[in-house]
mmCIF file of C-alpha atoms in Angstrom:
data_model
loop_
_atom_site.group_PDB
_atom_site.id
_atom_site.type_symbol
_atom_site.label_atom_id
_atom_site.label_comp_id
_atom_site.label_asym_id
_atom_site.label_seq_id
_atom_site.Cartn_x
_atom_site.Cartn_y
_atom_site.Cartn_z
ATOM 1 C CA MET A 1 39.149 -93.891 -70.230
ATOM 2 C CA ALA A 2 41.365 -95.253 -73.014
ATOM 3 C CA GLY A 3 40.012 -92.648 -75.438
ATOM 4 C CA LEU A 4 40.706 -89.891 -72.929
ATOM 5 C CA ARG A 5 44.259 -91.185 -72.493
ATOM 6 C CA ARG A 6 44.894 -91.026 -76.235
ATOM 7 C CA THR A 7 43.267 -87.635 -76.876
ATOM 8 C CA CYS A 8 44.387 -85.669 -73.817
ATOM 9 C CA PRO A 9 47.183 -87.196 -71.739
ATOM 10 C CA LEU A 10 47.309 -84.164 -69.383
ATOM 11 C CA ALA A 11 43.607 -84.438 -68.554
ATOM 12 C CA PHE A 12 44.026 -88.176 -67.978
ATOM 13 C CA THR A 13 46.888 -87.536 -65.535
ATOM 14 C CA VAL A 14 44.838 -84.931 -63.630
ATOM 15 C CA LEU A 15 41.917 -87.348 -63.485
ATOM 16 C CA ARG A 16 44.112 -90.128 -62.101
ATOM 17 C CA LEU A 17 45.576 -87.816 -59.470
ATOM 18 C CA THR A 18 42.107 -86.671 -58.524
ATOM 19 C CA GLU A 19 40.975 -90.265 -58.071
ATOM 20 C CA HIS A 20 43.937 -91.034 -55.807
ATOM 21 C CA GLN A 21 43.630 -87.878 -53.700
ATOM 22 C CA LEU A 22 39.919 -87.183 -53.423
ATOM 23 C CA THR A 23 38.361 -90.654 -53.453
ATOM 24 C CA PRO A 24 37.899 -91.944 -49.881
ATOM 25 C CA LYS A 25 39.250 -95.344 -49.012
ATOM 26 C CA LEU A 26 36.688 -98.112 -48.704
ATOM 27 C CA THR A 27 36.657 -99.617 -45.230
ATOM 28 C CA TYR A 28 34.673 -102.672 -44.293
ATOM 29 C CA SER A 29 31.824 -101.991 -41.897
ATOM 30 C CA PRO A 30 28.883 -104.277 -41.092
ATOM 31 C CA ASP A 31 26.636 -101.264 -40.740
ATOM 32 C CA LEU A 32 27.611 -100.071 -44.201
ATOM 33 C CA VAL A 33 26.817 -103.435 -45.777
ATOM 34 C CA SER A 34 23.547 -103.979 -43.945
ATOM 35 C CA THR A 35 22.110 -100.540 -44.574
ATOM 36 C CA SER A 36 21.041 -99.015 -47.858
ATOM 37 C CA VAL A 37 22.305 -95.532 -46.987
ATOM 38 C CA ASN A 38 24.392 -93.772 -49.575
ATOM 39 C CA TYR A 39 28.107 -94.569 -49.268
ATOM 40 C CA PHE A 40 29.250 -90.937 -49.475
ATOM 41 C CA LYS A 41 26.906 -89.942 -46.641
ATOM 42 C CA THR A 42 28.183 -92.553 -44.195
ATOM 43 C CA VAL A 43 31.940 -92.683 -44.865
ATOM 44 C CA LYS A 44 34.001 -89.579 -44.214
ATOM 45 C CA SER A 45 36.022 -88.483 -47.221
ATOM 46 C CA VAL A 46 39.701 -87.760 -46.734
ATOM 47 C CA ALA A 47 40.724 -85.000 -49.144
ATOM 48 C CA ALA A 48 43.616 -82.521 -49.101
ATOM 49 C CA ILE A 49 41.386 -79.489 -49.610
ATOM 50 C CA HIS A 50 41.812 -76.349 -47.531
ATOM 51 C CA SER A 51 38.701 -74.371 -46.632
ATOM 52 C CA SER A 52 38.735 -70.817 -45.283
ATOM 53 C CA ALA A 53 36.662 -69.466 -42.424
ATOM 54 C CA SER A 54 32.948 -68.877 -42.807
ATOM 55 C CA LEU A 55 31.954 -65.640 -44.474
ATOM 56 C CA ARG A 56 29.238 -63.363 -43.163
ATOM 57 C CA GLY A 57 28.546 -61.472 -46.380
ATOM 58 C CA LEU A 58 27.657 -57.792 -46.113
ATOM 59 C CA SER A 59 27.788 -57.929 -42.319
ATOM 60 C CA GLU A 60 31.584 -57.676 -42.628
ATOM 61 C CA PHE A 61 31.108 -54.005 -43.577
ATOM 62 C CA PHE A 62 29.397 -53.192 -40.258
ATOM 63 C CA ASP A 63 30.705 -52.951 -36.728
ATOM 64 C CA ASP A 64 29.910 -55.418 -33.992
ATOM 65 C CA GLU A 65 26.300 -55.167 -32.849
ATOM 66 C CA LYS A 66 27.332 -54.504 -29.246
ATOM 67 C CA ASN A 67 28.951 -51.225 -30.427
ATOM 68 C CA TRP A 68 25.823 -49.944 -32.171
ATOM 69 C CA GLY A 69 24.476 -46.828 -30.484
ATOM 70 C CA GLU A 70 27.492 -46.467 -28.199
ATOM 71 C CA ARG A 71 28.979 -43.007 -27.719
ATOM 72 C CA GLU A 72 32.479 -44.367 -27.135
ATOM 73 C CA VAL A 73 34.244 -47.511 -28.334
ATOM 74 C CA LYS A 74 37.422 -48.641 -26.601
ATOM 75 C CA VAL A 75 40.220 -49.092 -29.128
ATOM 76 C CA GLY A 76 43.989 -49.349 -28.996
ATOM 77 C CA ARG A 77 46.699 -47.329 -30.640
ATOM 78 C CA ALA A 78 48.131 -47.584 -34.131
ATOM 79 C CA TRP A 79 50.879 -50.047 -35.098
ATOM 80 C CA LYS A 80 54.370 -48.606 -34.835
ATOM 81 C CA ILE A 81 57.100 -49.149 -37.404
ATOM 82 C CA ASP A 82 59.392 -50.826 -34.877
ATOM 83 C CA GLU A 83 56.675 -53.365 -34.063
ATOM 84 C CA LEU A 84 56.031 -54.144 -37.717
ATOM 85 C CA ARG A 85 59.708 -54.627 -38.552
ATOM 86 C CA ILE A 86 59.984 -57.740 -36.361
ATOM 87 C CA LYS A 87 57.052 -59.462 -38.086
ATOM 88 C CA SER A 88 57.360 -61.866 -40.996
ATOM 89 C CA ASN A 89 56.130 -61.155 -44.501
ATOM 90 C CA GLU A 90 53.238 -63.556 -44.029
ATOM 91 C CA ASP A 91 52.117 -61.770 -40.869
ATOM 92 C CA LEU A 92 52.354 -58.409 -42.602
ATOM 93 C CA HIS A 93 50.266 -59.737 -45.472
ATOM 94 C CA LYS A 94 47.568 -60.942 -43.074
ATOM 95 C CA LEU A 95 47.653 -57.724 -41.064
ATOM 96 C CA TRP A 96 47.219 -55.641 -44.218
ATOM 97 C CA PHE A 97 43.915 -57.333 -45.045
ATOM 98 C CA VAL A 98 42.765 -57.023 -41.427
ATOM 99 C CA LEU A 99 43.439 -53.282 -41.540
ATOM 100 C CA LEU A 100 41.795 -53.009 -44.947
ATOM 101 C CA LYS A 101 38.614 -54.661 -43.670
ATOM 102 C CA GLU A 102 38.667 -52.436 -40.594
ATOM 103 C CA ARG A 103 38.988 -49.306 -42.723
ATOM 104 C CA ASN A 104 36.114 -50.356 -44.983
ATOM 105 C CA MET A 105 33.972 -51.042 -41.913
ATOM 106 C CA LEU A 106 34.760 -47.644 -40.395
ATOM 107 C CA LEU A 107 33.984 -45.826 -43.639
ATOM 108 C CA THR A 108 30.653 -47.666 -43.880
ATOM 109 C CA MET A 109 29.717 -46.866 -40.292
ATOM 110 C CA GLU A 110 30.744 -43.226 -40.724
ATOM 111 C CA HIS A 111 28.581 -42.886 -43.814
ATOM 112 C CA ASP A 112 25.659 -44.586 -42.066
ATOM 113 C CA ALA A 113 25.975 -42.243 -39.064
ATOM 114 C CA ALA A 114 25.985 -39.206 -41.370
ATOM 115 C CA GLU A 115 22.886 -40.467 -43.192
ATOM 116 C CA GLU A 116 21.019 -41.014 -39.913
ATOM 117 C CA TYR A 117 22.309 -37.776 -38.325
ATOM 118 C CA ARG A 118 23.941 -39.706 -35.495
ATOM 119 C CA LEU A 119 27.262 -39.294 -33.754
ATOM 120 C CA PHE A 120 30.030 -41.508 -35.098
ATOM 121 C CA PRO A 121 31.869 -42.833 -32.015
ATOM 122 C CA ASN A 122 35.633 -42.429 -31.872
ATOM 123 C CA PRO A 123 36.317 -40.956 -35.339
ATOM 124 C CA GLU A 124 40.043 -41.152 -34.564
ATOM 125 C CA ARG A 125 39.845 -44.899 -35.222
ATOM 126 C CA LYS A 126 40.053 -44.198 -38.939
ATOM 127 C CA ASP A 127 43.210 -42.139 -38.450
ATOM 128 C CA LYS A 128 44.808 -44.940 -36.423
ATOM 129 C CA VAL A 129 44.039 -47.497 -39.120
ATOM 130 C CA GLU A 130 45.426 -45.242 -41.855
ATOM 131 C CA GLU A 131 48.561 -44.629 -39.801
ATOM 132 C CA SER A 132 49.022 -48.366 -39.309
ATOM 133 C CA MET A 133 48.635 -49.018 -43.035
ATOM 134 C CA LYS A 134 51.095 -46.242 -43.822
ATOM 135 C CA ASN A 135 53.669 -47.711 -41.432
ATOM 136 C CA LEU A 136 53.118 -51.183 -42.880
ATOM 137 C CA GLU A 137 53.743 -49.906 -46.399
ATOM 138 C CA ALA A 138 56.928 -48.222 -45.185
ATOM 139 C CA VAL A 139 58.209 -51.501 -43.719
ATOM 140 C CA VAL A 140 57.407 -53.429 -46.908
ATOM 141 C CA ARG A 141 59.134 -50.744 -48.965
ATOM 142 C CA GLU A 142 62.226 -51.012 -46.774
ATOM 143 C CA ARG A 143 62.412 -54.778 -47.220
ATOM 144 C CA ASN A 144 61.854 -54.538 -50.954
ATOM 145 C CA GLU A 145 64.569 -51.894 -51.249
ATOM 146 C CA ALA A 146 67.010 -54.006 -49.227
ATOM 147 C CA TYR A 147 66.305 -57.071 -51.385
ATOM 148 C CA TRP A 148 66.850 -55.189 -54.646
ATOM 149 C CA GLN A 149 70.038 -53.576 -53.390
ATOM 150 C CA LEU A 150 71.402 -56.947 -52.276
ATOM 151 C CA GLU A 151 70.426 -59.019 -55.308
ATOM 152 C CA ILE A 152 70.615 -56.520 -58.172
ATOM 153 C CA GLY A 153 72.303 -53.434 -56.778
ATOM 154 C CA GLU A 154 69.578 -51.073 -57.953
ATOM 155 C CA SER A 155 66.751 -49.203 -56.303
ATOM 156 C CA ALA A 156 63.366 -50.893 -56.000
ATOM 157 C CA ASP A 157 61.464 -47.752 -56.995
ATOM 158 C CA ARG A 158 60.464 -47.347 -60.592
ATOM 159 C CA PRO A 159 62.601 -44.826 -62.495
ATOM 160 C CA SER A 160 60.970 -41.501 -63.179
ATOM 161 C CA GLY A 161 61.589 -38.431 -65.269
ATOM 162 C CA VAL A 162 60.229 -35.036 -66.216
ATOM 163 C CA GLU A 163 57.700 -35.203 -69.050
ATOM 164 C CA THR A 164 55.715 -32.598 -70.931
ATOM 165 C CA ASP A 165 52.048 -33.200 -71.684
ATOM 166 C CA LEU A 166 50.018 -31.932 -74.620
ATOM 167 C CA LEU A 167 49.326 -28.612 -72.880
ATOM 168 C CA GLY A 168 52.998 -27.914 -72.253
ATOM 169 C CA GLN A 169 52.899 -28.658 -68.510
ATOM 170 C CA ARG A 170 55.971 -30.363 -67.085
ATOM 171 C CA SER A 171 55.573 -32.947 -64.329
ATOM 172 C CA VAL A 172 57.511 -35.853 -62.833
ATOM 173 C CA ARG A 173 56.065 -39.241 -63.787
ATOM 174 C CA LYS A 174 57.188 -42.791 -63.140
ATOM 175 C CA TYR A 175 58.024 -44.827 -66.223
ATOM 176 C CA THR A 176 55.821 -47.777 -67.172
ATOM 177 C CA GLU A 177 56.409 -50.688 -69.518
ATOM 178 C CA HIS A 178 54.680 -50.729 -72.901
ATOM 179 C CA PHE A 179 54.491 -53.360 -75.615
ATOM 180 C CA ILE A 180 54.883 -50.673 -78.277
ATOM 181 C CA PRO A 181 57.892 -48.303 -78.288
ATOM 182 C CA LYS A 182 57.204 -44.755 -77.198
ATOM 183 C CA PHE A 183 57.938 -43.194 -80.591
ATOM 184 C CA MET A 184 55.400 -45.556 -82.233
ATOM 185 C CA HIS A 185 52.652 -44.945 -79.675
ATOM 186 C CA LYS A 186 49.912 -42.675 -81.003
ATOM 187 C CA SER A 187 49.401 -40.696 -77.804
ATOM 188 C CA SER A 188 53.142 -40.175 -77.359
ATOM 189 C CA ALA A 189 53.809 -39.339 -81.011
ATOM 190 C CA GLU A 190 51.449 -36.346 -80.928
ATOM 191 C CA LYS A 191 53.232 -33.045 -80.784
ATOM 192 C CA ILE A 192 52.601 -30.363 -78.190
ATOM 193 C CA HIS A 193 50.077 -27.808 -79.365
ATOM 194 C CA ARG A 194 51.317 -24.218 -79.530
ATOM 195 C CA GLY A 195 48.061 -22.471 -80.386
ATOM 196 C CA ALA A 196 46.770 -19.254 -78.862
ATOM 197 C CA ALA A 197 44.398 -21.133 -76.548
ATOM 198 C CA VAL A 198 47.229 -23.243 -75.118
ATOM 199 C CA VAL A 199 49.440 -20.182 -74.617
ATOM 200 C CA LYS A 200 46.612 -18.443 -72.765
ATOM 201 C CA PHE A 201 46.043 -21.542 -70.650
ATOM 202 C CA GLN A 202 49.708 -21.705 -69.663
ATOM 203 C CA ARG A 203 49.689 -18.008 -68.735
ATOM 204 C CA LEU A 204 46.619 -18.454 -66.532
ATOM 205 C CA MET A 205 48.175 -21.491 -64.855
ATOM 206 C CA ARG A 206 51.332 -19.531 -64.033
ATOM 207 C CA GLU A 207 49.199 -16.720 -62.652
ATOM 208 C CA LYS A 208 47.212 -19.174 -60.530
ATOM 209 C CA LYS A 209 50.360 -20.739 -59.078
ATOM 210 C CA PHE A 210 51.781 -17.289 -58.346
ATOM 211 C CA VAL A 211 48.644 -16.241 -56.463
ATOM 212 C CA GLU A 212 48.642 -19.477 -54.452
ATOM 213 C CA MET A 213 52.305 -19.066 -53.478
ATOM 214 C CA ARG A 214 51.728 -15.426 -52.530
ATOM 215 C CA LYS A 215 48.822 -16.420 -50.265
ATOM 216 C CA TYR A 216 50.976 -19.116 -48.706
ATOM 217 C CA TYR A 217 53.842 -16.720 -47.921
ATOM 218 C CA ARG A 218 51.412 -14.188 -46.480
ATOM 219 C CA ARG A 219 49.916 -16.871 -44.276
ATOM 220 C CA VAL A 220 53.322 -17.962 -42.970
ATOM 221 C CA ARG A 221 54.449 -14.361 -42.453
ATOM 222 C CA GLY A 222 51.314 -13.517 -40.475
ATOM 223 C CA HIS A 223 51.713 -16.632 -38.371
ATOM 224 C CA VAL A 224 55.312 -15.762 -37.470
ATOM 225 C CA GLN A 225 54.302 -12.204 -36.610
ATOM 226 C CA GLY A 226 51.600 -13.559 -34.340
ATOM 227 C CA LEU A 227 54.149 -15.786 -32.603
ATOM 228 C CA TRP A 228 56.403 -12.779 -31.963
ATOM 229 C CA LYS A 229 53.449 -10.852 -30.597
ATOM 230 C CA LEU A 230 52.482 -13.621 -28.164
ATOM 231 C CA TYR A 231 56.001 -14.790 -27.303
ATOM 232 C CA PRO A 232 58.474 -11.883 -27.511
ATOM 233 C CA ASN A 233 61.264 -14.047 -26.035
ATOM 234 C CA MET A 234 60.874 -16.782 -28.640
ATOM 235 C CA ASP A 235 63.971 -18.568 -29.933
ATOM 236 C CA ALA A 236 64.644 -17.005 -33.329
ATOM 237 C CA GLU A 237 66.935 -19.798 -34.559
ATOM 238 C CA ALA A 238 64.401 -22.539 -33.828
ATOM 239 C CA ALA A 239 61.636 -20.510 -35.500
ATOM 240 C CA GLN A 240 63.838 -19.918 -38.546
ATOM 241 C CA LYS A 241 64.392 -23.677 -38.948
ATOM 242 C CA GLN A 242 60.658 -24.324 -38.700
ATOM 243 C CA TYR A 243 59.685 -21.496 -41.078
ATOM 244 C CA PRO A 244 62.510 -21.162 -43.658
ATOM 245 C CA GLU A 245 60.210 -19.380 -46.116
ATOM 246 C CA VAL A 246 60.430 -16.034 -44.297
ATOM 247 C CA ASP A 247 63.037 -13.975 -42.447
ATOM 248 C CA VAL A 248 62.071 -14.485 -38.807
ATOM 249 C CA GLN A 249 64.523 -11.959 -37.416
ATOM 250 C CA LYS A 250 63.297 -9.265 -39.797
ATOM 251 C CA LEU A 251 59.646 -9.893 -38.912
ATOM 252 C CA ARG A 252 60.462 -9.404 -35.237
ATOM 253 C CA ASN A 253 60.632 -5.625 -35.710
ATOM 254 C CA SER A 254 57.496 -5.372 -37.851
ATOM 255 C CA LYS A 255 54.515 -3.377 -36.626
ATOM 256 C CA LYS A 256 52.206 -6.382 -36.293
ATOM 257 C CA ALA A 257 54.754 -8.359 -34.306
ATOM 258 C CA ARG A 258 55.642 -5.660 -31.746
ATOM 259 C CA GLY A 259 52.324 -5.690 -29.873
ATOM 260 C CA HIS A 260 51.783 -3.720 -26.654
ATOM 261 C CA HIS A 261 54.614 -5.071 -24.505
ATOM 262 C CA ASP A 262 56.446 -2.831 -22.093
ATOM 263 C CA GLN A 263 59.674 -3.078 -24.069
ATOM 264 C CA ASN A 264 57.884 -1.800 -27.183
ATOM 265 C CA LEU A 265 56.370 1.347 -25.704
ATOM 266 C CA ASP A 266 59.431 3.532 -26.212
#
């Protein structure tokens, strides 16, 4: 003990604290003296050690056995934002792990049902859990934003900016911290290639985006025309707010939107 005190005073202090906290107090008992049973098996130790609940291993990834083979499982609704706002940070932290375990269980049971060609009961349970987790993240983001605005006066979100990759594509990325400055980093110091292959790639990407946007506008335009055909007295202003990509009033007089109503026969 003296050598340990001289060589490592911190370890000696931890050892002394361990002896005071974890060693049970010796109490006189005639039964303890008369018997030859081990001391640590007869006297209860008093230690400030917290132990969590018992773990069930891989069974945590499966639903309760009483729900196996059922065609319907009774579940509640998702957590609302207003309900989560009145909870403490500790409760939100606990609820997040509860929802995470529930989502993992549902994904496991869904995969097992697909492998066995069985019906997965109440598939909307996964959507309710995801909605609850999304609302919980929104509440935590609100509190984090309020704390940063109060203490620092800045936004809690990481700053972002438009960056250009090696193929010349521009995208918005959030900044991250690096030990090495950006101009000294090898991947950042490389210049953008301007070869013929990269130019062709950029042209094909622009063409792909143009085709996708054209399909999207055609889809919206056809949907609005179908609405005019089914509902000739539809509110044009409300439809214009819902579909700002197209001219709703102009599509009202199109051939596909007129239909075979009495007012369109003349």
